[in-house]
Amino acid sequence: MKKILAKTISILLATSLALPLLAAPFSVTPVRVYMTPKDKAIAVTVTNEGDEELVMQADLYSWKQKANGEDDLVLTEDILLSPPIVKLAAKSRQVLRLARLRSVSETEQLTYRMIMREIPEAKPNNGNLQLQIAIAFSLPVFITPPKAKFSLNCTAARSAADSIKAACENAGNAYAQIVDFELTNAEGSKLASRDTGGYILPTVKRSFDIKADHALASGKAKLTVRLDDGSKQAFDVTISD
């Protein structure tokens, strides 16, 4: 089973001292939560991979995207998290229960984000204040009826001599996640690629910059996107002068 490992990071605070991060690593399974309208609850497991006690807080947000693709998160009570705060001894694990409270449409997918944060502690160290600060990570939660499907359409326009801007719109009623892009010419030769994409929620249009190693000739081309389920979709595009 896949899991996310949240590693520690160091940050420099706006003080005269750089305060080192002491956060312990943790993991969560699964990395994405899928529920159907028939599911009343589902479990997520958080594991403390470190050697020190860890306290985590989980919050549930409704997840939308603005017209430009920027995430819009709002705290919600559609799903009950139990327990919302967990204290994990070193090398231990805790099961969190997500119980659905909201009714579900027969056609539209509901999208959420469960954000987990480590609750930091201030610890004395040689007379200086040593602050424990941990990053949060976000776990997508999808409640998907059988009839909910994405419908993706992508276009492309030249943005520079060696670059195009791909615009992808999801006209469906479930999320689409693009893993990568590949641009090929009419003969099938690779012109450019991009190894990252992102989520596109229903009714949202997002843009992605794709840069080649050389100037792109004008003419017919094909833009192929690979999705998180392994499938591919190809779109005929024209690179203008």
Coordinates of C-alpha atoms in Angstrom, one line a residue:
M1 CA 0.0 0.0 0.0
K2 CA 1.3 3.4 -0.9
K3 CA 2.0 6.0 1.8
I4 CA 3.2 9.6 2.1
L5 CA 6.2 10.3 4.2
A6 CA 6.3 13.8 5.5
K7 CA 10.0 14.6 6.1
T8 CA 11.3 17.4 8.2
I9 CA 12.4 20.7 6.7
S10 CA 14.4 23.6 8.0
I11 CA 13.2 27.2 7.8
L12 CA 14.8 30.5 8.8
L13 CA 12.5 32.6 11.0
A14 CA 12.5 36.4 11.0
T15 CA 14.8 36.5 14.1
S16 CA 18.5 36.7 14.8
L17 CA 18.7 33.0 15.0
A18 CA 18.0 30.1 12.6
L19 CA 15.9 27.7 14.6
P20 CA 16.4 24.1 13.6
L21 CA 13.4 21.9 13.0
L22 CA 13.0 18.9 15.3
A23 CA 9.8 17.4 13.8
A24 CA 9.7 13.6 13.6
P25 CA 8.7 12.0 10.2
F26 CA 5.3 10.5 9.9
S27 CA 3.3 8.6 7.2
V28 CA -0.3 8.1 6.2
T29 CA -2.2 5.4 4.3
P30 CA -3.8 5.6 1.9
V31 CA -2.5 8.6 0.0
R32 CA -5.9 9.4 -1.5
V33 CA -9.3 8.5 0.0
Y34 CA -12.0 7.2 -2.2
M35 CA -15.6 6.8 -1.0
T36 CA -18.8 5.9 -2.8
P37 CA -22.3 7.1 -1.9
K38 CA -22.8 3.8 -0.1
D39 CA -19.8 4.3 2.2
K40 CA -20.7 5.8 5.5
A41 CA -17.2 5.8 6.9
I42 CA -13.6 5.0 5.9
A43 CA -10.3 4.6 7.8
V44 CA -7.0 6.4 7.5
T45 CA -3.9 5.2 9.3
V46 CA -1.2 7.7 10.6
T47 CA 2.1 6.2 11.6
N48 CA 4.8 7.9 13.7
E49 CA 8.1 6.8 12.0
G50 CA 10.3 8.7 14.4
D51 CA 11.8 8.1 17.8
E52 CA 9.9 10.9 19.7
E53 CA 6.2 11.3 20.6
L54 CA 4.2 13.1 17.9
V55 CA 0.9 15.0 18.2
M56 CA -1.1 15.6 15.0
Q57 CA -4.2 17.6 14.3
A58 CA -6.5 16.7 11.3
D59 CA -9.0 19.1 9.7
L60 CA -11.4 18.6 6.9
Y61 CA -11.9 21.2 4.1
S62 CA -14.3 21.3 1.2
W63 CA -12.1 21.6 -1.9
K64 CA -12.9 23.8 -4.9
Q65 CA -10.8 25.5 -7.5
K66 CA -11.1 29.0 -8.7
A67 CA -11.3 29.9 -12.4
N68 CA -7.5 30.1 -12.6
G69 CA -7.1 26.7 -11.0
E70 CA -6.0 27.9 -7.6
D71 CA -7.3 25.8 -4.7
D72 CA -10.1 27.2 -2.5
L73 CA -10.3 25.4 0.8
V74 CA -13.1 26.0 3.4
L75 CA -13.5 24.2 6.7
T76 CA -16.4 21.9 6.6
E77 CA -18.5 19.5 8.8
D78 CA -19.6 17.3 5.8
I79 CA -17.3 14.6 7.2
L80 CA -16.6 13.9 10.8
L81 CA -13.0 13.2 11.8
S82 CA -12.5 11.0 14.8
P83 CA -10.3 11.6 16.6
P84 CA -9.3 15.0 15.3
I85 CA -6.2 15.1 17.4
V86 CA -3.9 12.1 17.9
K87 CA -1.0 11.6 20.2
L88 CA 1.4 9.0 18.7
A89 CA 4.2 7.4 20.7
A90 CA 7.4 6.6 18.8
K91 CA 7.0 3.9 16.2
S92 CA 3.2 3.7 16.8
R93 CA 0.2 4.2 14.7
Q94 CA -3.4 5.5 15.0
V95 CA -6.5 4.9 12.9
L96 CA -8.6 7.9 12.0
R97 CA -12.2 7.4 11.1
L98 CA -13.8 9.6 8.4
A99 CA -17.6 9.4 8.7
R100 CA -19.7 11.0 6.0
L101 CA -22.5 13.3 7.3
R102 CA -23.6 14.9 4.0
S103 CA -25.9 13.3 1.5
V104 CA -24.4 12.6 -1.9
S105 CA -25.6 13.5 -5.4
E106 CA -26.1 10.7 -7.9
T107 CA -24.1 12.4 -10.5
E108 CA -21.6 14.9 -9.0
Q109 CA -18.4 14.0 -7.2
L110 CA -17.7 15.7 -3.8
T111 CA -14.1 16.8 -3.3
Y112 CA -12.3 17.5 0.0
R113 CA -8.9 17.9 1.5
M114 CA -7.9 16.4 4.9
I115 CA -5.0 18.5 6.2
M116 CA -2.8 17.0 8.9
R117 CA -0.5 19.2 10.9
E118 CA 2.0 18.4 13.6
I119 CA 1.3 20.5 16.8
P120 CA 4.7 22.1 17.5
E121 CA 6.3 22.4 20.9
A122 CA 8.8 25.0 22.3
K123 CA 11.7 23.3 23.9
P124 CA 14.6 24.8 25.9
N125 CA 18.1 24.3 24.4
N126 CA 21.2 25.7 26.0
G127 CA 19.3 28.8 27.2
N128 CA 17.9 29.5 23.8
L129 CA 14.4 28.9 22.6
Q130 CA 14.3 26.0 20.2
L131 CA 11.0 25.9 18.3
Q132 CA 9.6 22.7 16.8
I133 CA 7.9 23.5 13.5
A134 CA 6.4 20.9 11.2
I135 CA 5.0 21.1 7.7
A136 CA 1.4 20.0 7.0
F137 CA 0.4 17.8 4.2
S138 CA -2.9 17.5 2.4
L139 CA -4.8 14.3 1.6
P140 CA -7.5 14.4 -1.1
V141 CA -10.8 12.9 -0.3
F142 CA -13.2 12.0 -3.1
I143 CA -16.8 10.8 -2.7
T144 CA -17.7 9.6 -6.2
P145 CA -21.1 8.3 -7.5
P146 CA -20.8 5.8 -10.4
K147 CA -22.1 8.2 -13.0
A148 CA -19.6 10.9 -12.2
K149 CA -16.9 11.1 -14.9
F150 CA -14.4 13.7 -16.0
S151 CA -14.4 15.2 -19.5
L152 CA -11.1 16.7 -20.5
N153 CA -10.3 19.0 -23.4
C154 CA -6.9 20.5 -24.1
T155 CA -5.7 23.2 -26.5
A156 CA -2.3 24.7 -27.0
A157 CA -1.0 28.1 -28.1
R158 CA 2.6 29.3 -28.7
S159 CA 3.8 31.4 -25.7
A160 CA 7.5 31.8 -26.9
A161 CA 9.7 30.6 -29.7
D162 CA 10.5 27.4 -27.7
S163 CA 7.3 27.1 -25.6
I164 CA 3.6 26.5 -25.7
K165 CA 0.9 27.1 -23.1
A166 CA -1.5 24.1 -22.8
A167 CA -5.0 25.0 -21.5
C168 CA -7.0 22.0 -20.2
E169 CA -10.7 22.2 -19.2
N170 CA -12.7 19.6 -17.3
A171 CA -16.3 19.8 -18.5
G172 CA -17.2 16.7 -16.5
N173 CA -18.5 16.1 -13.0
A174 CA -15.4 14.3 -11.4
Y175 CA -11.8 15.3 -11.1
A176 CA -9.1 14.8 -13.7
Q177 CA -5.5 14.5 -12.7
I178 CA -2.8 15.1 -15.4
V179 CA 0.5 13.3 -14.7
D180 CA 2.5 14.6 -17.6
F181 CA 2.3 16.1 -21.1
E182 CA 4.0 15.2 -24.4
L183 CA 4.0 17.3 -27.6
T184 CA 4.8 15.6 -30.9
N185 CA 4.8 16.8 -34.5
A186 CA 2.7 15.4 -37.3
E187 CA 5.3 12.6 -37.9
G188 CA 5.1 11.6 -34.3
S189 CA 8.6 12.9 -33.2
K190 CA 8.8 14.3 -29.7
L191 CA 9.0 18.1 -29.6
A192 CA 8.6 18.8 -25.9
S193 CA 7.3 17.4 -22.6
R194 CA 6.4 18.3 -19.1
D195 CA 6.7 15.8 -16.2
T196 CA 4.2 17.5 -13.9
G197 CA 0.5 18.3 -14.2
G198 CA -2.1 18.5 -11.5
Y199 CA -5.7 18.2 -10.5
I200 CA -8.4 19.8 -12.5
L201 CA -11.8 19.8 -10.7
P202 CA -15.1 19.9 -12.5
T203 CA -15.8 23.1 -14.6
V204 CA -12.3 24.3 -14.0
K205 CA -9.7 25.3 -16.7
R206 CA -6.0 25.3 -15.9
S207 CA -3.0 26.3 -17.9
F208 CA 0.4 24.6 -18.1
D209 CA 3.7 25.9 -19.6
I210 CA 5.5 23.3 -21.8
K211 CA 9.0 24.2 -22.9
A212 CA 11.1 22.5 -25.6
D213 CA 14.9 22.4 -25.9
H214 CA 14.8 24.2 -29.2
A215 CA 12.6 26.6 -31.2
L216 CA 9.3 25.0 -32.1
A217 CA 8.4 25.0 -35.8
S218 CA 4.9 26.1 -36.8
G219 CA 2.4 23.6 -37.9
K220 CA 0.1 20.7 -36.8
A221 CA 1.0 18.8 -33.7
K222 CA -0.4 16.5 -31.1
L223 CA -0.6 17.1 -27.4
T224 CA -0.9 13.9 -25.3
V225 CA -1.7 13.9 -21.6
R226 CA -1.2 11.0 -19.3
L227 CA -3.7 10.7 -16.5
D228 CA -3.4 9.3 -13.0
D229 CA -5.2 6.1 -14.0
G230 CA -2.5 5.4 -16.6
S231 CA -4.8 6.3 -19.6
K232 CA -3.8 8.8 -22.2
Q233 CA -5.7 11.3 -24.2
A234 CA -4.4 13.0 -27.4
F235 CA -5.5 16.4 -28.8
D236 CA -4.8 17.8 -32.2
V237 CA -3.2 21.3 -31.8
T238 CA -1.7 23.9 -34.1
I239 CA 1.5 25.8 -33.3
S240 CA 1.1 29.2 -34.8
D241 CA 3.9 31.4 -36.2

